[in-house]
Short mmCIF file of C-alpha atoms and ligand atoms in Angstrom, two decimals:
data_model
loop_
_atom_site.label_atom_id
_atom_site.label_comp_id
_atom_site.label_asym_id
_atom_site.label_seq_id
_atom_site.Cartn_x
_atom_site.Cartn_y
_atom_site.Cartn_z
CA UNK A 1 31.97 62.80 18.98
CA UNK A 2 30.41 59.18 19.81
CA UNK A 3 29.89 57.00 17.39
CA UNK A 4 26.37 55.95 16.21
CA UNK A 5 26.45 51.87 17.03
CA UNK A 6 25.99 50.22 13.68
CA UNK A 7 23.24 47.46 15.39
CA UNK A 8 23.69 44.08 13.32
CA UNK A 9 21.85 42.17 15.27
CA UNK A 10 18.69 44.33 14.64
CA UNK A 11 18.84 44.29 11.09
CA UNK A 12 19.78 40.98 10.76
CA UNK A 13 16.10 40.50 12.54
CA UNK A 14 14.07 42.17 10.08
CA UNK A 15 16.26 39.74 7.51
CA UNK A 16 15.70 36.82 9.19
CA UNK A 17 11.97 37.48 9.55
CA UNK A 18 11.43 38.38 5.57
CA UNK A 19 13.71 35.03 4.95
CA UNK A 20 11.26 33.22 7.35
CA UNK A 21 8.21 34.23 5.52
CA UNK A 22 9.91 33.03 2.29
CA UNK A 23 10.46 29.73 3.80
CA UNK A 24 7.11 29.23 4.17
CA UNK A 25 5.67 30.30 1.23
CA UNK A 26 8.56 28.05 -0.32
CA UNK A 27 7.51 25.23 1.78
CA UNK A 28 3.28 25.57 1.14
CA UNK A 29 4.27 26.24 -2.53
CA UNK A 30 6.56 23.45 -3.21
CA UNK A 31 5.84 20.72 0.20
CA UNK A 32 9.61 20.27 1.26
CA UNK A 33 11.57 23.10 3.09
CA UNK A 34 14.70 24.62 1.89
CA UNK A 35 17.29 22.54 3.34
CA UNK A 36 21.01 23.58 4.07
CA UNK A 37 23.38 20.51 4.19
CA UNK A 38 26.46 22.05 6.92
CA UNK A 39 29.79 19.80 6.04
CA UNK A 40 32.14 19.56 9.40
CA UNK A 41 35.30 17.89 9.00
CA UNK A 42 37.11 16.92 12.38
CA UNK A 43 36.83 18.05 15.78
CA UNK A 44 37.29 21.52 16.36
CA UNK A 45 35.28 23.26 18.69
CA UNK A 46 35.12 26.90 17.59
CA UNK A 47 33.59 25.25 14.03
CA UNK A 48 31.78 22.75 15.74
CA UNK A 49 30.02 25.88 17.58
CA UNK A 50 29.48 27.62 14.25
CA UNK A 51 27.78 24.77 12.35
CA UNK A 52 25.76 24.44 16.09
CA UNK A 53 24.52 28.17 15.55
CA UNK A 54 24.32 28.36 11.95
CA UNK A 55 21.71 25.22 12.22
CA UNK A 56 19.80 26.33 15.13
CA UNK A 57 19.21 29.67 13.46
CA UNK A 58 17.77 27.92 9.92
CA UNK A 59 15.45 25.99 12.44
CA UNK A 60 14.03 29.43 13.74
CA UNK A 61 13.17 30.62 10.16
CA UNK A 62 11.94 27.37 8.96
CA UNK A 63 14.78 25.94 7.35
CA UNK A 64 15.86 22.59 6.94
CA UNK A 65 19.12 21.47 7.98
CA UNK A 66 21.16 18.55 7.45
CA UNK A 67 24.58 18.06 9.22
CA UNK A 68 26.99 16.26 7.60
CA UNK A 69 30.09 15.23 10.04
CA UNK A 70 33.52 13.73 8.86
CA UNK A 71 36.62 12.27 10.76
CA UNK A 72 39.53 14.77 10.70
CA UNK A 73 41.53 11.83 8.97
CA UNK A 74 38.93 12.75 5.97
CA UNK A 75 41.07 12.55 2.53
CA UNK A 76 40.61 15.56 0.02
CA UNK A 77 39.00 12.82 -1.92
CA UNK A 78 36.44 11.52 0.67
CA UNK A 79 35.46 14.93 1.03
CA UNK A 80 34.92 16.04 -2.74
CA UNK A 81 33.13 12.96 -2.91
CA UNK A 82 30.61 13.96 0.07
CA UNK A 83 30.00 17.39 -1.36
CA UNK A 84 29.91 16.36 -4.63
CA UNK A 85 27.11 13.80 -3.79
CA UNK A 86 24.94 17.06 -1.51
CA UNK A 87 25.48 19.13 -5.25
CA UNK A 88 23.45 16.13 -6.99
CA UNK A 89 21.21 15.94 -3.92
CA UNK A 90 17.50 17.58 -5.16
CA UNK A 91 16.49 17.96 -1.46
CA UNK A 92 19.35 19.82 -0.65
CA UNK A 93 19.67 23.49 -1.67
CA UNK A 94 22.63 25.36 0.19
CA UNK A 95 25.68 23.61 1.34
CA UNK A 96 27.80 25.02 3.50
CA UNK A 97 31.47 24.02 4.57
CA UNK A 98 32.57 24.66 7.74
CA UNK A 99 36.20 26.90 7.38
CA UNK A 100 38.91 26.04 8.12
CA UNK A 101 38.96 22.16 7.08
CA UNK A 102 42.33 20.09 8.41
CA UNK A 103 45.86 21.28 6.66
CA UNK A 104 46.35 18.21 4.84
CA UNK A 105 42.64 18.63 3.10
CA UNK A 106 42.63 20.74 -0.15
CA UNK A 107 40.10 23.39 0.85
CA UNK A 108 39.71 25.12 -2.85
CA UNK A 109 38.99 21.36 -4.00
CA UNK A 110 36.38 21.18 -1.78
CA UNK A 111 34.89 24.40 -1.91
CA UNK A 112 34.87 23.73 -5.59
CA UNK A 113 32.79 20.64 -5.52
CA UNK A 114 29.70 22.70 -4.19
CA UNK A 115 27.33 23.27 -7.41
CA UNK A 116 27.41 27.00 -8.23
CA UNK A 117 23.44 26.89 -7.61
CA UNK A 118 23.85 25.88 -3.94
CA UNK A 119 27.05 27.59 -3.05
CA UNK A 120 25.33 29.70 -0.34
CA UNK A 121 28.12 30.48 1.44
CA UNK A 122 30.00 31.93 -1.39
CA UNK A 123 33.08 29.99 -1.68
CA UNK A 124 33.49 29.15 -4.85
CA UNK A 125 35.31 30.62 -7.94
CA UNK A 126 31.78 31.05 -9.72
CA UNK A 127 30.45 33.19 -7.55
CA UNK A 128 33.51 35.08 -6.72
CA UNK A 129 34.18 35.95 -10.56
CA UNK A 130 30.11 36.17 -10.54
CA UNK A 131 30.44 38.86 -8.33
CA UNK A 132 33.31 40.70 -9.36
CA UNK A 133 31.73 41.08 -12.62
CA UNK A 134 28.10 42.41 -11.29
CA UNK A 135 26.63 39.26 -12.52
CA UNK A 136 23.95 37.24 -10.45
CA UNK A 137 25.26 34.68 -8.09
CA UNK A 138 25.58 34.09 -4.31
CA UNK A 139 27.88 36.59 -2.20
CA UNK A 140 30.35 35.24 0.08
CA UNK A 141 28.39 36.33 3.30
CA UNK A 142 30.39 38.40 5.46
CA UNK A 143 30.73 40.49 3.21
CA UNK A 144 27.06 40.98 1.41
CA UNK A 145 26.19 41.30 5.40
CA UNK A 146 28.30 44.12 5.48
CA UNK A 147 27.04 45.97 2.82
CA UNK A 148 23.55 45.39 3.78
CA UNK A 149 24.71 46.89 7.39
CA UNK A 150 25.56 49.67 5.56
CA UNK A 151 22.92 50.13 3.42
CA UNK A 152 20.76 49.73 6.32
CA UNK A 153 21.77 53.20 8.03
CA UNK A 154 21.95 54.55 4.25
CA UNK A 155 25.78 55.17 4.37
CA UNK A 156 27.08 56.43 0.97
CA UNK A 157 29.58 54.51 -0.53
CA UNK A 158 29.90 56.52 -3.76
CA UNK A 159 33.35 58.16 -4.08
CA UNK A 160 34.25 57.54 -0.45
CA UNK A 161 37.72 56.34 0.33
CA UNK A 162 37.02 52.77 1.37
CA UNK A 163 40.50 50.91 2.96
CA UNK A 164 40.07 46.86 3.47
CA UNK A 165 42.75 45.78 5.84
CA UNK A 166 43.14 41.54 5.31
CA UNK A 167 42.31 40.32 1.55
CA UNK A 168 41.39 36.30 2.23
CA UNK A 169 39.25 35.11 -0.47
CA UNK A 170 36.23 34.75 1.69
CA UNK A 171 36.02 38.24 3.52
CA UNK A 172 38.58 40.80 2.64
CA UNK A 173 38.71 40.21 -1.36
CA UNK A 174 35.23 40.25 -1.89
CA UNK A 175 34.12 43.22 0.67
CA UNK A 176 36.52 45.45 -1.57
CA UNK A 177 34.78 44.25 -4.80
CA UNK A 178 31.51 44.74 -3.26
CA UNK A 179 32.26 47.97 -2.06
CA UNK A 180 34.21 48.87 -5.57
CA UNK A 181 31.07 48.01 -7.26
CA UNK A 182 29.40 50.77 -5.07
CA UNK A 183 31.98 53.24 -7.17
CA UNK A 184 33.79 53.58 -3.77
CA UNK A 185 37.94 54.27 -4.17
CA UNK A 186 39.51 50.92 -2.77
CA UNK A 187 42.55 50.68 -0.97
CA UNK A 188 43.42 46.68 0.05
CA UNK A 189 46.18 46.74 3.07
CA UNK A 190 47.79 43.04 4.75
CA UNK A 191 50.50 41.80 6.10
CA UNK A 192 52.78 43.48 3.80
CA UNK A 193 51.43 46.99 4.15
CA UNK A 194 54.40 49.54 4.55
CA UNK A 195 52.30 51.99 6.77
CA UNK A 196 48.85 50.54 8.04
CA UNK A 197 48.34 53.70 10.17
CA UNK A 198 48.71 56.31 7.33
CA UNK A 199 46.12 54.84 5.39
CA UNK A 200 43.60 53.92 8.05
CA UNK A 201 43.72 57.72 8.32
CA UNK A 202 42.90 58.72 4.74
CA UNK A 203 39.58 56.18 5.01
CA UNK A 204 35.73 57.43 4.95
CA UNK A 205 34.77 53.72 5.20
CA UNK A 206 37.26 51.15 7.37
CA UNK A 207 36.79 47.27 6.97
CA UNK A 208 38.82 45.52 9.40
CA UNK A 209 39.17 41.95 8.31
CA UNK A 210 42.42 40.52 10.00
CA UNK A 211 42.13 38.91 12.99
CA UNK A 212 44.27 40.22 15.11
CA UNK A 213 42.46 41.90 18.66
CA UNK A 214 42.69 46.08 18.13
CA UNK A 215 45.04 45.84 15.32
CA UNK A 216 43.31 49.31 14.45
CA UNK A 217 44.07 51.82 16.91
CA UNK A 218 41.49 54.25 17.68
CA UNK A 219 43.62 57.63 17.12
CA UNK A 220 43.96 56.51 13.56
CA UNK A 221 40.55 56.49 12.62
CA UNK A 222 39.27 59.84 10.59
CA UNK A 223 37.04 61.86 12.43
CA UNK A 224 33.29 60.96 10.86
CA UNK A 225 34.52 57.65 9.33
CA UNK A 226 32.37 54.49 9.03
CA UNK A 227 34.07 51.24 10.92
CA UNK A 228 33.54 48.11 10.25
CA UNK A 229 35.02 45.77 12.50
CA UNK A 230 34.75 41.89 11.18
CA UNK A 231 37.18 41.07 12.74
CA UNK A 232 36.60 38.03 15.83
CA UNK A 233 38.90 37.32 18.62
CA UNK A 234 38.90 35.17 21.44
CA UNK A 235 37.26 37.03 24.65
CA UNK A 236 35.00 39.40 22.17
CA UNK A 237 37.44 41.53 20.77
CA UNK A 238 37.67 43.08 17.69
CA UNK A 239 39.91 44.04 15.03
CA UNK A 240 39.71 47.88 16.12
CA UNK A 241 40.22 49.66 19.58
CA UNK A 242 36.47 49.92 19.68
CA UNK A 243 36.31 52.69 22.76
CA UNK A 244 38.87 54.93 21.12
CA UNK A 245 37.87 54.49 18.00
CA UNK A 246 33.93 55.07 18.52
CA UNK A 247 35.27 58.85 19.72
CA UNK A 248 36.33 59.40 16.68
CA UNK A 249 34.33 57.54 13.67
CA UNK A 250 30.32 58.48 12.95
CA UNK A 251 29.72 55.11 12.95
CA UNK A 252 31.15 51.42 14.57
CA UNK A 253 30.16 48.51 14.30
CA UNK A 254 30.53 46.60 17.53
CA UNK A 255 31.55 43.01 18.27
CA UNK A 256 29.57 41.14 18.76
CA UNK A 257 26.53 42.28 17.65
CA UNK A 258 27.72 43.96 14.38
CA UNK A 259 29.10 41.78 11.33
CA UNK A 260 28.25 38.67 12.54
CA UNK A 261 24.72 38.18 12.88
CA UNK A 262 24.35 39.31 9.68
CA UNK A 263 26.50 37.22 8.21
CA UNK A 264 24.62 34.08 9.51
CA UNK A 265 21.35 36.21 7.72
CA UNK A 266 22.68 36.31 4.70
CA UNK A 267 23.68 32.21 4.57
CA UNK A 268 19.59 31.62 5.17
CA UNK A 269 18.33 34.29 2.82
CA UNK A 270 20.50 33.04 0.04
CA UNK A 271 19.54 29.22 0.99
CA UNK A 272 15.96 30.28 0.27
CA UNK A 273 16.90 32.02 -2.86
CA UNK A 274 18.80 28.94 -3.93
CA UNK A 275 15.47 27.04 -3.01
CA UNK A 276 13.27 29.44 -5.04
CA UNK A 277 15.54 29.44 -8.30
CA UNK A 278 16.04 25.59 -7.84
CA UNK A 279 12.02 25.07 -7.69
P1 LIG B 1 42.62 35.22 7.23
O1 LIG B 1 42.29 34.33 6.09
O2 LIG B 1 43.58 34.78 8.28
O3 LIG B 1 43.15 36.60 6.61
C1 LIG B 1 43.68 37.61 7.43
C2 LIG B 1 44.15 38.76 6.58
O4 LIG B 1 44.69 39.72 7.46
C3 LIG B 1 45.25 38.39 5.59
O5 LIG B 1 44.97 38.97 4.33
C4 LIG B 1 46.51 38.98 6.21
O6 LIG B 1 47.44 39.47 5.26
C5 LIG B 1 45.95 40.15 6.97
N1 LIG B 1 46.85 40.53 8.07
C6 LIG B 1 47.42 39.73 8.99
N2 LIG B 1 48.18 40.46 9.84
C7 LIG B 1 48.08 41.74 9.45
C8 LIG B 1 48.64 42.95 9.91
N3 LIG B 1 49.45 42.98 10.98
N4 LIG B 1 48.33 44.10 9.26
C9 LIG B 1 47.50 44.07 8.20
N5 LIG B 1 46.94 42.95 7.70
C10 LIG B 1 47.22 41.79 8.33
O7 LIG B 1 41.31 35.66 8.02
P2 LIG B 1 39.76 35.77 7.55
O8 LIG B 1 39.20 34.43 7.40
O9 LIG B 1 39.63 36.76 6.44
O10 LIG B 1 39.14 36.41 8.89
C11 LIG B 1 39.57 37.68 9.37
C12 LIG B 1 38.86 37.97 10.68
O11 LIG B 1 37.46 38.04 10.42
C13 LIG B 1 39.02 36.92 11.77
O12 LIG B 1 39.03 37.55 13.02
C14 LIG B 1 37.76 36.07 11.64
O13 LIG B 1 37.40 35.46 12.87
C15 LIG B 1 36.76 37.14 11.28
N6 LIG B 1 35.59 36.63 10.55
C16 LIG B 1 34.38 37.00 11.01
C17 LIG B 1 33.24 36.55 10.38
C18 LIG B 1 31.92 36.96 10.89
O14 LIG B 1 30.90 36.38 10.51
N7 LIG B 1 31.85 37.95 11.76
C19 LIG B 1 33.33 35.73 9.26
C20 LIG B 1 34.61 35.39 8.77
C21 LIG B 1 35.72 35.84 9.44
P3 LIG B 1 48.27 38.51 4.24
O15 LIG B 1 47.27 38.19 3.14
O16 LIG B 1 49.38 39.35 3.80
O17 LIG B 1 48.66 37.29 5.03
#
């Protein structure tokens, strides 16, 4: 069997275009367009490429951006004090900070001084508990790009045995509440798992969330399972043994080209939202 390629980065186009259009009705409706304030904090170049990308696809759909760039010597307190001052902001309507912010920053302090009502990127204890409870709010948004991947190719969830492999609070957590909310069976494994292998092997649905390259062998995947690999490592590589593991599963994602692009679609769609709800 070979895999059917799970495309992200054509779904994430017919996203992007229906965000566009919103955009502009937004911005002939109201005269401004939805603008996303990105927060960088010091000098590293992987997020310094991310904020790049992130901005230069909100300028292809019509929305504004606003880059906001601090020294890595930044104090938890300088920063709070930044994003607290975008949450009061009425032209600004998403905020997004750049992960990972320097070790002696308090991230969850700063995540927490985004306003619930922009918090497009899904960071913040609102919309986590928001979500976990089925309540409206914004989805962190690797994940809601992962289950709008799925829905996409109409891939049942119901009743499927669904194993997350990594649980950080921005991607693995919330993927298995999403998907849990979908009445799938959840099974979270990390670095503590006793046997990784055994329960890759049990899974209808696989979300690889680690970070490690091909952490998830290909002979372990069931025959006619669904892979998602979010996982991003330097040269390419996923989280999964993509060749080996496309003979096996009935669909892959592949990387790149699978989670990501639609996790950069679901940032602008829910910076529009947060423009439409804010109007
Ligand atoms: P993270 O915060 O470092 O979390 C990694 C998780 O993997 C942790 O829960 C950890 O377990 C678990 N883990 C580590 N080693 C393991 C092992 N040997 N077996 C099983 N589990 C293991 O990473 P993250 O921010 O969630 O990101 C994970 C990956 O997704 C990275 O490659 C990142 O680049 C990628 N990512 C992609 C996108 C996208 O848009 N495509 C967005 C975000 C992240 P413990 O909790 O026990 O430590």
């Amino acid at each position: 069997m070979s895999a059917t390629v799970l495309d992200g980065t054509a779904v994430s186009h017919s996203l992007l275009d229906a965000t566009a259009a919103r955009a502009a009705a937004f911005a002939a409706s109201s005269g401004r367009t939805p603008t996303l304030a990105t927060v960088l904090v010091g000098d590293d170049p992987a997020s310094r490429t991310y904020v790049k990308m992130k901005r230069s696809r909100c300028a292809k759909v019509g929305i504004g951006s606003r880059a906001v760039e601090l020294p890595a010597s930044t104090t938890t307190e300088q920063l709070v004090a930044a994003i607290s001052a975008l949450s009061a902001d009425p032209t600004v309507d998403g905020i997004l900070l750049q992960h990972p912010v320097p070790a002696h920053v308090d991230e969850r302090a700063a995540f927490e001084a985004i306003a619930p009502g922009k918090d497009v990127d899904g960071v913040t204890m609102h919309s986590f508990a928001a979500m976990a409870f089925g309540e409206p709010g914004f989805h962190s948004c690797t994940p809601g790009g992962i289950l709008r991947l799925l829905d996409a190719y109409d891939l049942p969830l119901t009743g499927r045995r669904a194993v997350v492999i990594g649980r950080s609070p921005i991607l693995g957590k919330p993927v298995g509440m999403l998907l849990l909310a979908r009445d799938a069976t959840v099974t979270y494994c990390h670095s503590r798992t006793a046997d990784l292998a055994e329960a890759v092997r049990e899974a209808d649905v696989v979300v690889a969330a680690v970070g490690r390259p091909e952490l998830v062998r290909g002979e372990w995947v069931k025959p006619g399972a669904v892979v998602v690999d979010a996982g991003y490592n330097p040269g390419n590589v996923g989280d999964v043994e993509h060749a080996a593991a496309a003979e096996r599963a009935g669909h892959i994602t592949p990387v790149p080209g699978g989670v990501g692009p639609m996790t950069i679609a679901v940032l602008l769609e829910q910076t529009v939202r947060a423009a439409e709800a804010g109007r």
